[in-house]
Structures are given as C-alpha cells and as structure tokens.
XYZ file of C-alpha atoms in Angstrom:
471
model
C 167.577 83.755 153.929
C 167.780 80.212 155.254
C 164.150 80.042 155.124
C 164.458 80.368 150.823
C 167.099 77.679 151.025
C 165.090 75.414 153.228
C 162.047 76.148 150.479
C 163.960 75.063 147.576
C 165.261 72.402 149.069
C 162.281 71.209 150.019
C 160.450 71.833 146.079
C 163.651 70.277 144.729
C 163.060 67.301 146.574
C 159.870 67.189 145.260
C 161.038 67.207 142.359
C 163.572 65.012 142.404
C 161.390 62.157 144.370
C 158.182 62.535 142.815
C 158.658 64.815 139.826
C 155.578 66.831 140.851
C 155.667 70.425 142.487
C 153.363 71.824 145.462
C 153.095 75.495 146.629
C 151.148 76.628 149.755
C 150.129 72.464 149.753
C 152.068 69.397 150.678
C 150.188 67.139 148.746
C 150.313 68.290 144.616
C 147.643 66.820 142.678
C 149.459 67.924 139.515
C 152.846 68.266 138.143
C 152.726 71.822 139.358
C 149.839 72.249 142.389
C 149.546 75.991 143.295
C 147.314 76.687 145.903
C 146.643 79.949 147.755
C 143.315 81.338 149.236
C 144.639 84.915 148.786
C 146.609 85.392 145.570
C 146.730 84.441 142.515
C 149.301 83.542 139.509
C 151.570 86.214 137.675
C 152.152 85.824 134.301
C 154.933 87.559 132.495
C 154.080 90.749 130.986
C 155.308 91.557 127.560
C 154.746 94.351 125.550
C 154.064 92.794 121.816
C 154.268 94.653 118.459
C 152.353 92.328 116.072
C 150.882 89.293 116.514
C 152.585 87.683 113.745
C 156.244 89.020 115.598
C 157.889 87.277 118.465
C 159.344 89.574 120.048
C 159.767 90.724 122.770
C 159.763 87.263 123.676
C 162.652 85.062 123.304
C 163.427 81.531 123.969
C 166.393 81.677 126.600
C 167.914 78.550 125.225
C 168.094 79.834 122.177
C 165.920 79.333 118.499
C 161.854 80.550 118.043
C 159.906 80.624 120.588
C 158.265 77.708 121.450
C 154.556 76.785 120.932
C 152.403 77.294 123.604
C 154.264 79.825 125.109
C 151.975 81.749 127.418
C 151.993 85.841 128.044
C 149.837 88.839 129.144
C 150.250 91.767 126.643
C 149.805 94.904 127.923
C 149.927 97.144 124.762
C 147.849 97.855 121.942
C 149.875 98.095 118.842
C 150.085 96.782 115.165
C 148.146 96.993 112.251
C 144.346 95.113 111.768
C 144.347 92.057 111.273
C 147.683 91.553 112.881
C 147.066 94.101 116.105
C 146.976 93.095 119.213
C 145.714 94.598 122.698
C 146.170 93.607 126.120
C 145.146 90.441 127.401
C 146.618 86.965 127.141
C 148.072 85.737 124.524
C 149.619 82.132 123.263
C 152.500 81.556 120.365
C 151.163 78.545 118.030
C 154.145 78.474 116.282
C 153.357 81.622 113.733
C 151.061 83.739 115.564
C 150.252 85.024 118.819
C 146.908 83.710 119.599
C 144.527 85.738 121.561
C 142.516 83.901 124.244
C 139.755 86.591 124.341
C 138.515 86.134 120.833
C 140.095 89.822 119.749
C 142.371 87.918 117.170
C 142.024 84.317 118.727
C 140.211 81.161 117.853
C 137.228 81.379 119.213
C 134.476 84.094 118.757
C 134.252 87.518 121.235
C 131.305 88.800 122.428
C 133.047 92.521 121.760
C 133.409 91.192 118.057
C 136.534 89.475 116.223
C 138.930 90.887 113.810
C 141.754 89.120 111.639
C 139.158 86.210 110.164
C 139.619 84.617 107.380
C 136.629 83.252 105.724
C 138.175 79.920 104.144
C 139.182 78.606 107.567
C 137.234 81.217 110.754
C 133.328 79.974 110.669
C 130.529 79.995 112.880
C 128.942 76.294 113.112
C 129.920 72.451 112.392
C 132.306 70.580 111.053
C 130.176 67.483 111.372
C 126.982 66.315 110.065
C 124.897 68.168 112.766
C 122.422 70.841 112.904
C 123.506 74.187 114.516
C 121.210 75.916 117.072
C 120.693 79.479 118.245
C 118.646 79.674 121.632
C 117.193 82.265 123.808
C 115.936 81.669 126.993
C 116.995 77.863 126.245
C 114.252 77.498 123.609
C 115.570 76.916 120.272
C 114.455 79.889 118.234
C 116.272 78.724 114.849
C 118.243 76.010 112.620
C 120.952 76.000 110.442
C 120.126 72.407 109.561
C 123.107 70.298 108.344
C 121.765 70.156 104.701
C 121.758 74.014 104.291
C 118.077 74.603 105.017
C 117.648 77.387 107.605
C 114.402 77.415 110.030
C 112.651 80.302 112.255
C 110.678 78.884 115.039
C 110.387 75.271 113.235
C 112.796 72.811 112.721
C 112.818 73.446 108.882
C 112.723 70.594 106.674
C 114.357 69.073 103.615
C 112.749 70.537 100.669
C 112.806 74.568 101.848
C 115.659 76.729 102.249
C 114.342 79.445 104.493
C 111.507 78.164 106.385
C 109.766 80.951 108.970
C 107.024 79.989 111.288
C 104.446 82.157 113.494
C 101.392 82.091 115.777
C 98.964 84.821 117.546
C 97.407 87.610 116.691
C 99.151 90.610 114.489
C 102.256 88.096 114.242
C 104.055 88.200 110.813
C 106.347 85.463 109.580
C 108.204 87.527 107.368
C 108.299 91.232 106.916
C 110.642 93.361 104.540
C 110.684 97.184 104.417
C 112.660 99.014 102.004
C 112.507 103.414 101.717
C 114.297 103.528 98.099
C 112.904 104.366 94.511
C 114.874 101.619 92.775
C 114.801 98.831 95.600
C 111.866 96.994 96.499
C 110.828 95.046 99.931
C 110.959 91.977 98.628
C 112.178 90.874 95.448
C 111.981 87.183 94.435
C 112.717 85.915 91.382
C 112.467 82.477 89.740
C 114.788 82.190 86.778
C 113.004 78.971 85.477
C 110.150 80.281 82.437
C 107.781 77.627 84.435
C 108.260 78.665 88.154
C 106.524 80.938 90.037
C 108.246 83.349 91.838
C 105.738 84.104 94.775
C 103.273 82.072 95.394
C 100.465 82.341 98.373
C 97.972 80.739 99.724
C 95.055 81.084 102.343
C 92.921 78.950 103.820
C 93.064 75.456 104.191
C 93.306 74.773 100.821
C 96.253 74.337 98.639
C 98.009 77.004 97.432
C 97.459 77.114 93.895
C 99.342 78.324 91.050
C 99.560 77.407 86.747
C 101.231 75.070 85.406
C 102.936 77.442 82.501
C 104.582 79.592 85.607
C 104.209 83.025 87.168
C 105.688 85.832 89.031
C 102.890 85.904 91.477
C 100.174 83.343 91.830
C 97.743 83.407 94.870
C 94.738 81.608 96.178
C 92.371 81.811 99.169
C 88.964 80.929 100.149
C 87.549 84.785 99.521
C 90.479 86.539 97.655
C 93.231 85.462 95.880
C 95.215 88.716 95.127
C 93.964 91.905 96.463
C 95.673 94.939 95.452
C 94.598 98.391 96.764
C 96.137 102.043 96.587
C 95.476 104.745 99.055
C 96.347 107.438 96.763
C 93.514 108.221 94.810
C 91.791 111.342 95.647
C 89.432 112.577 93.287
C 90.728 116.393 94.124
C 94.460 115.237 94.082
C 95.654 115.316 90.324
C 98.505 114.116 91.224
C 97.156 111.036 91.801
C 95.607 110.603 88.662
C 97.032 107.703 86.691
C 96.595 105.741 89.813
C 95.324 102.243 90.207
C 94.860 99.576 92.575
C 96.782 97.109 90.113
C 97.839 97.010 86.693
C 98.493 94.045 84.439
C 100.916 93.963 80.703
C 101.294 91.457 78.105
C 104.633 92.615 76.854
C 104.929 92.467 72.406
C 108.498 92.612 72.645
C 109.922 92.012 75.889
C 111.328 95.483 76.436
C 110.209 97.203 79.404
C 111.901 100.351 77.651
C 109.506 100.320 75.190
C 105.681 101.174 75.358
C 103.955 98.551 73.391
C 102.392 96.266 74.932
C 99.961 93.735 73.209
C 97.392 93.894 75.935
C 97.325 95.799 79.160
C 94.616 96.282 81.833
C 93.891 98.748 84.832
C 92.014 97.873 88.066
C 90.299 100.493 90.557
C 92.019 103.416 88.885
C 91.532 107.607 88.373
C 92.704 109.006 85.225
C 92.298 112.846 83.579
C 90.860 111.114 80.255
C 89.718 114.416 78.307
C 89.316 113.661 74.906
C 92.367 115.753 73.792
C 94.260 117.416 76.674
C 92.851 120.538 76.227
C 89.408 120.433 77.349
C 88.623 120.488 80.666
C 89.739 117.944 83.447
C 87.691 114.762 82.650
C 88.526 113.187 85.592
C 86.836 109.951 85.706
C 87.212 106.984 88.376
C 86.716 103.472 87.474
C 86.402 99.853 88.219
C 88.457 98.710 85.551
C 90.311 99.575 81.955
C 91.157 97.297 79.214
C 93.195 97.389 75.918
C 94.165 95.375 73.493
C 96.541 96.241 70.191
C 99.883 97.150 68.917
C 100.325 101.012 67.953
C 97.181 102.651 66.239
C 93.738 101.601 66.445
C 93.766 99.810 69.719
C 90.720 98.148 71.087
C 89.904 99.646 74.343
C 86.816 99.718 77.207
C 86.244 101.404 80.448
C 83.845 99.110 82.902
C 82.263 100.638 85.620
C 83.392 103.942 85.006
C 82.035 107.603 86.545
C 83.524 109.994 84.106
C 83.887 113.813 84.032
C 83.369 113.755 88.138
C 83.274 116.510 90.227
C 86.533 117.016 92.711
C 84.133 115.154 95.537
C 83.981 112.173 93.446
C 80.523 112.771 92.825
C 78.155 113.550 89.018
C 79.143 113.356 86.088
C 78.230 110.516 83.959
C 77.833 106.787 85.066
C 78.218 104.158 82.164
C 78.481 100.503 82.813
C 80.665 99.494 79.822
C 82.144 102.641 77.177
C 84.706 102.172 74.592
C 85.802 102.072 71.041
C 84.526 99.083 70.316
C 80.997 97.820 68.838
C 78.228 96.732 71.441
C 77.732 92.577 70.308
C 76.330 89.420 71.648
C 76.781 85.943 70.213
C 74.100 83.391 69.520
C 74.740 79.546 68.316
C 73.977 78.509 64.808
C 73.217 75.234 63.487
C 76.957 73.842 63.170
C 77.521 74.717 67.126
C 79.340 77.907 65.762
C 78.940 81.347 67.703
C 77.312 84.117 65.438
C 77.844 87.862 66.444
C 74.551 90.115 66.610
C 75.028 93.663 67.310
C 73.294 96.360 69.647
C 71.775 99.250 67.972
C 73.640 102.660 69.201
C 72.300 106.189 69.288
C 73.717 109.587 69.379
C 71.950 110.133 72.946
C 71.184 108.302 76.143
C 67.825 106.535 75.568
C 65.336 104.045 76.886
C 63.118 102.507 74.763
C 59.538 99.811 75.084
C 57.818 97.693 73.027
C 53.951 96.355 73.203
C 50.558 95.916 71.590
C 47.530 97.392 72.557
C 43.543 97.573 70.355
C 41.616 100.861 69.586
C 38.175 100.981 70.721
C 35.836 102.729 68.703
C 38.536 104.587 67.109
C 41.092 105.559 70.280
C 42.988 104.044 72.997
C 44.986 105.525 75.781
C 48.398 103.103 76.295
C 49.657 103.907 79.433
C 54.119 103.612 79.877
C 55.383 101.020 82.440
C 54.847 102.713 85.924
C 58.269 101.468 86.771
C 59.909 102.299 83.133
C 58.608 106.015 83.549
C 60.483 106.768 86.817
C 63.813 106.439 84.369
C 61.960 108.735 81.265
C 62.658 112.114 80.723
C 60.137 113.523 78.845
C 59.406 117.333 78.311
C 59.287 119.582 74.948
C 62.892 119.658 74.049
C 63.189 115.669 74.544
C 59.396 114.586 73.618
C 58.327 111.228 73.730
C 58.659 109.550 70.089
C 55.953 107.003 69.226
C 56.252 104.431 66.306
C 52.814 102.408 65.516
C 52.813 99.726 63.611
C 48.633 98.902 62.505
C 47.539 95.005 62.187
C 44.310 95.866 60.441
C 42.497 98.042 57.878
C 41.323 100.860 59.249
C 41.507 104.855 57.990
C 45.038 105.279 59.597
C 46.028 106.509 63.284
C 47.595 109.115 65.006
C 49.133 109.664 68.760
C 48.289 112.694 70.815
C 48.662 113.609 74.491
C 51.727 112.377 74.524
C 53.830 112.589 78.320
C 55.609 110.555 80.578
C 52.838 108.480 81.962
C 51.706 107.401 78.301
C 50.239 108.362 74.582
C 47.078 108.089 73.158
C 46.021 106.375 69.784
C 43.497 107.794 67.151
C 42.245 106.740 64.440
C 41.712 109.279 61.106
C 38.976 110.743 60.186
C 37.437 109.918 63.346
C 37.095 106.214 62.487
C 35.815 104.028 65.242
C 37.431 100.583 64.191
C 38.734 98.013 66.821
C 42.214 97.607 64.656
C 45.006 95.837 66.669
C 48.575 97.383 66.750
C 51.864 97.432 67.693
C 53.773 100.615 69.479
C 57.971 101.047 69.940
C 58.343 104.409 72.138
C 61.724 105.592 72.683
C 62.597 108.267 75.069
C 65.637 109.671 77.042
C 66.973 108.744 80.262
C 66.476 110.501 83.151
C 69.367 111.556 85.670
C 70.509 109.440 88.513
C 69.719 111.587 91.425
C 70.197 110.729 95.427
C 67.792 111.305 98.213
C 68.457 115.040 98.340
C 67.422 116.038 94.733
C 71.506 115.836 93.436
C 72.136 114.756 90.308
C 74.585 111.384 90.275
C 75.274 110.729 86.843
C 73.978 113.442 83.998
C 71.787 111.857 81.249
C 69.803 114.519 80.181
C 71.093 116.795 77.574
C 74.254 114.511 76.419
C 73.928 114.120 72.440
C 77.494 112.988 70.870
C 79.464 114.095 74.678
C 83.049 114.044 74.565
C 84.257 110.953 75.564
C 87.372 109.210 77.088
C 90.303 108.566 75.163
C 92.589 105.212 76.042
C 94.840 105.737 78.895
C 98.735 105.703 78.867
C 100.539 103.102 79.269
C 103.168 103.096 82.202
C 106.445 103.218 82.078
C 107.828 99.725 83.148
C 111.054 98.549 84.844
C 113.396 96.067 84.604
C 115.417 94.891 87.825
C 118.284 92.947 86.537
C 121.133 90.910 88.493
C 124.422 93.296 89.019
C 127.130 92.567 87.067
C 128.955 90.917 90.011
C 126.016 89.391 91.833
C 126.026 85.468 91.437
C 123.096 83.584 91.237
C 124.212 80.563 93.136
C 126.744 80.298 96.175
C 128.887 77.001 96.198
C-alpha cells in the first residue's frame, strides 16, 4: 500500500512540475509516455447499441459525450448502416466512428457499409490523377479530367483508353450469354458519328463523313463477318449468313420493308413455292431492291438445289428477276443499255466464217469450246449459215461435237464464202472422279429461286430510367 502512495506521488509531481506523465520511464517524451516491453494499453470496453447512440457511454461531468472519445466495442448490434461490431470506435460528435473501415472513414479491406455517395468516395479532392498499382507498376488512371486509362496513361481527348502488347493479348473483351443483350453495345446518338470504328494496320482508321454504326479499315480486310452455322444438311441453319445489310423505308424495325437489303455468304431453302422439294442453295451473296411487290432481286455466286454434302446441283454466276444488260456510251457521253439475249435452256453458242471447196467444207468446233458442248440426239447441234455468194444453196450434215459439214445443193461445186452461228447446250461441270458439279444438261425452264425473307430486325432502346449522361 505505501508503494501506490509513493507512485502517485511521484506521477503527481510530474504533473504538477512538468505537466507531462511517465509510466515504466522517468523521462516522458509526451504529455502521457507509457512504456512497457511486456504489456500493452487497456481501453475501456463498452458494449454499444447503434452507432448513432451514445450510450453506454457517458460523460462523468455531465452533458454528451465528448468528441474524440475513444472505446473498444465488443458487441455486434444495430441495424445497417448504423450497426456496429467489435473493434474500436471514436464519438465525432454524432456518430461513433469505426477505425477499421466497417462504418468508419476510411475504406476496409473486408468491405464498408453505411456510405453515402454524396460525401464517402474513392479518389481526390484535388486536381491529381488517381492510381491503382500492382506489384508497384501502375496498371491504370483515373486521370483528374475524367478520362480513365488501362496500361497507358490515357490522354485528354478519350474517355476509356485500354492498351496491350504480345501475342493472343486483347485490349478489350466483352462476353454476354443472353438473347436480348449483346457483348458490346455502343451507340453514338449524333446522325454523323460513328459508333464503332476500327482500324488495322498502320494506316488511319477510316470512316464517312455522313456517319455510321460500324466503319472499319485495314490493309487486307476491313470488316469480315463469318458464321459457323451453316451446314448444308442442318436446315436449321438455313436463313443463315455471314452478314446482312438493310436500308430501312420507314425506320421501323417492326416492320418488314426495307428499301434495299443484301445477304453475304448465306444458305437459304429457296424452292420456288414452299412446296416443292428442299432447294437448298448456298451462295456468295443476295441482293434486293424495292418496296412490297415486284422487287428487284439477284443471287451472285450461287449453287442452288445442292445436295445435303454441299455438292451438284446447279452453279450460276449471276440469277435473278431482272434483265441481263450492259451499257455502252453514245455521242452526248450518255450511257445506253443493250441487252443479253436469254433462252429457255443452258446454251453455248460460236460464231465464224469458213469457204466451200468444190461444193463442201468440213468446219471443225473450237477444240477448247467442245470440251463445254453437249451434243447427242435429244440436244443436237443447231447450225445457222448465212451464204456470201450465189451458189445453188447449202446444207449441213455430219453434224457432232467436234464439228459440221457444209454442202452445197444439187451437188454444186462453187467456192461460195459463208458465215455459220452454232448453238449448242452446255455440258455438266464434273470433278476428277466422273461426278457431276453443277447439272446443265436437261434443264429447260427449271424452277428457280424465289427472293429470300427478310429478317426480323431489333431495336435496342435506352430504359426508361437509364440517363444518357452522368453529371
């Protein structure tokens, strides 16, 4: 017992003479100097209710407790964002702050609860750039005008600005598993922006003046679009196509009616009128043009009425609705339109000149034309001759693939000079093994496609409560 007294006496001196307090040292360095090797400092231990409630606490001179009164709660009580939980805890004046982030000022690495956006933020208050690090390298920006950078330090004119190197390294990748939702959806709400706009090579990426959704360039492709679904066998992937372009007559994707629409690297089931036979039919492209009846419409590149390999049917390089023309210039600069002569059936035809001697002549067919003939005695060769000279009148005999010979009537023997036109049908594409490719032979007035359906667009339109802009 006289060993407390002396004690206190002793701190109350120090108090008294130098108005600073030492414990396990003689020589405070503070107005209270605690020093032990072995123990540590107790803190009182309250049991709070709320953080926004004082109690238990209580200021033994009476009133509110007073700010920065410090305590170690040791319950977990109260309602979010008012709970607390046990740790330490300091009275500002209206709250008890937490000084583990659960509740406090600063952030938790278990998480924070009780923040209120208008005043609780993550970043500066100045004019200064906040970084995010990992393993001390800066790895992104919020830059102090709003921009935010990946791997760069961003710059003034971008708002999200990613950068990458190495192999198989993407800048930016979305991935979405929803009918309705998409990856990536960028819009540009100006009618002369472009919404997405790339660019390969060390060019400049290019894109028109008048706007667009997408716009691409590149040194080999600008836009490549392809589609793994479209197995010749598979009708559910017919209507398939590696892209697709609209020009919209209204502005309703409800409504099918476009003005123009086109289909690239598709497969379609284009019989005539959906109850013949699959004509399923793969091509490189499909174009039409028109409001409601009597579209214009054209197939390039197109294999139609395949087998379920992909293979026969018919090849054609351009087949439509529309007349076969060219254009020539006339004598005001002005383009005329000539048109091709069509036929019923798939035919080759030749023109030349040739001379009867003493009466006959034997014209023999192009050596390379006759490879593509198909001549027998259903399809026979037809021979027109036109004579440049008086003589008794010809005739053509011995007519075959390799050629046709010329007599004259009456078994004249004049040297008359004429003209021939043969026309003949086309032979079938066959491979290496004797299969047929494309049928020629036999077709006379064939079923052909009719114009495929347009599809059924979508519009993605800003929710009600979604905002455009963030101030």
């Amino acid at each position: 017992m006289k060993k407390i007294y002396l004690s206190l006496t002793v701190a109350l001196c120090f108090c008294t003479t130098n108005a600073q307090v030492g414990i396990g040292t003689t020589n405070p360095q503070a107005f209270l100097d605690l020093n032990s090797n072995t123990q540590g400092v107790l803190i009182s231990k309250v049991a709070l209710t709320s953080r926004n409630i004082e109690l238990p606490v209580v200021n033994p001179q009476g009133g509110g407790v007073v700010e920065g009164t410090l305590v170690y709660n040791t319950s977990t009580s109260g309602v979010a964002p008012l709970n607390v939980s046990p740790g330490f805890y300091f009275w500002d004046g209206t709250f008890w702050v937490a000084m583990d982030g659960l509740g406090g000022r600063d952030w938790s690495l278990l998480g924070n609860s009780g923040t209120n956006p208008v005043i609780n933020f993550l970043g500066t208050t100045d004019n200064t750039n906040l970084i995010f690090r990992t393993n001390n390298l800066q790895r992104a920006v919020v830059r102090s005008d709003g921009n935010v950078a990946i791997n760069s330090p961003g710059d003034a004119w971008t708002k999200l600005y990613v950068n990458t190197t190495g192999a198989f390294n993407d800048a930016l990748r979305g991935r979405n598993d929803d009918t309705v939702g998409n990856a990536l959806w960028a819009t540009n709400i100006n009618d002369g922006g472009t919404s997405v706009l790339g660019g390969s090579g060390a060019g400049g990426s290019i894109y028109p003046s008048t706007g667009a959704g997408v716009a691409g360039s590149g040194p080999y492709v600008g836009v490549y679009g392809t589609n793994g679904y479209g197995s010749p066998s598979n009708t559910s992937h017919y209507s398939n196509s590696g892209g697709g372009f609209s020009l919209d007559s209204d502005n309703n994707t409800a409504t099918l009616n476009n003005s123009a629409f086109a289909k690239i690297a598709g497969i379609d089931n284009i019989s005539p009128d959906g109850s013949l036979a699959s004509r399923r039919s793969l091509y490189g492209g499909y174009f039409n043009a028109g409001v409601g009846a009597g579209q214009a419409y054209a197939y390039v590149g197109i294999k139609y009425n395949a087998n379920a390999a992909g293979g026969g049917g018919t090849n054609y390089k351009i087949i439509g609705n529309g007349t076969n023309s060219t254009m020539i210039i006339d004598e005001d600069n002005k383009p005329r339109v000539l048109f091709s002569p069509e036929a019923p059936e798939i035919l080759f035809e030749d023109y030349g000149t040739s001379q009867l001697v003493n009466g006959e002549v034997y014209v023999t067919i192009d050596p390379v034309l006759k490879k593509a003939l198909y001549v027998d005695e259903k399809h026979p060769l037809k021979v027109f001759i036109q004579l440049e000279g008086d003589c008794a009148g010809v005739f053509v005999t011995d007519k075959s693939v390799d050629g046709f010979k010329v007599k004259e009537l009456a078994r004249g023997t004049s040297n008359v000079k004429f003209s021939w036109h043969i026309v003949a049908n086309r032979a079938d594409d066959k491979d290496s093994l004797g299969n047929v490719t494309s049928e020629h032979v036999g077709l006379r007035l064939p079923y052909g496609p009719i114009p495929i359906k347009e599809t059924q667009m979508s519009n993605k339109k800003f929710k009600t409560n979604e905002s455009i802009s963030m101030n």
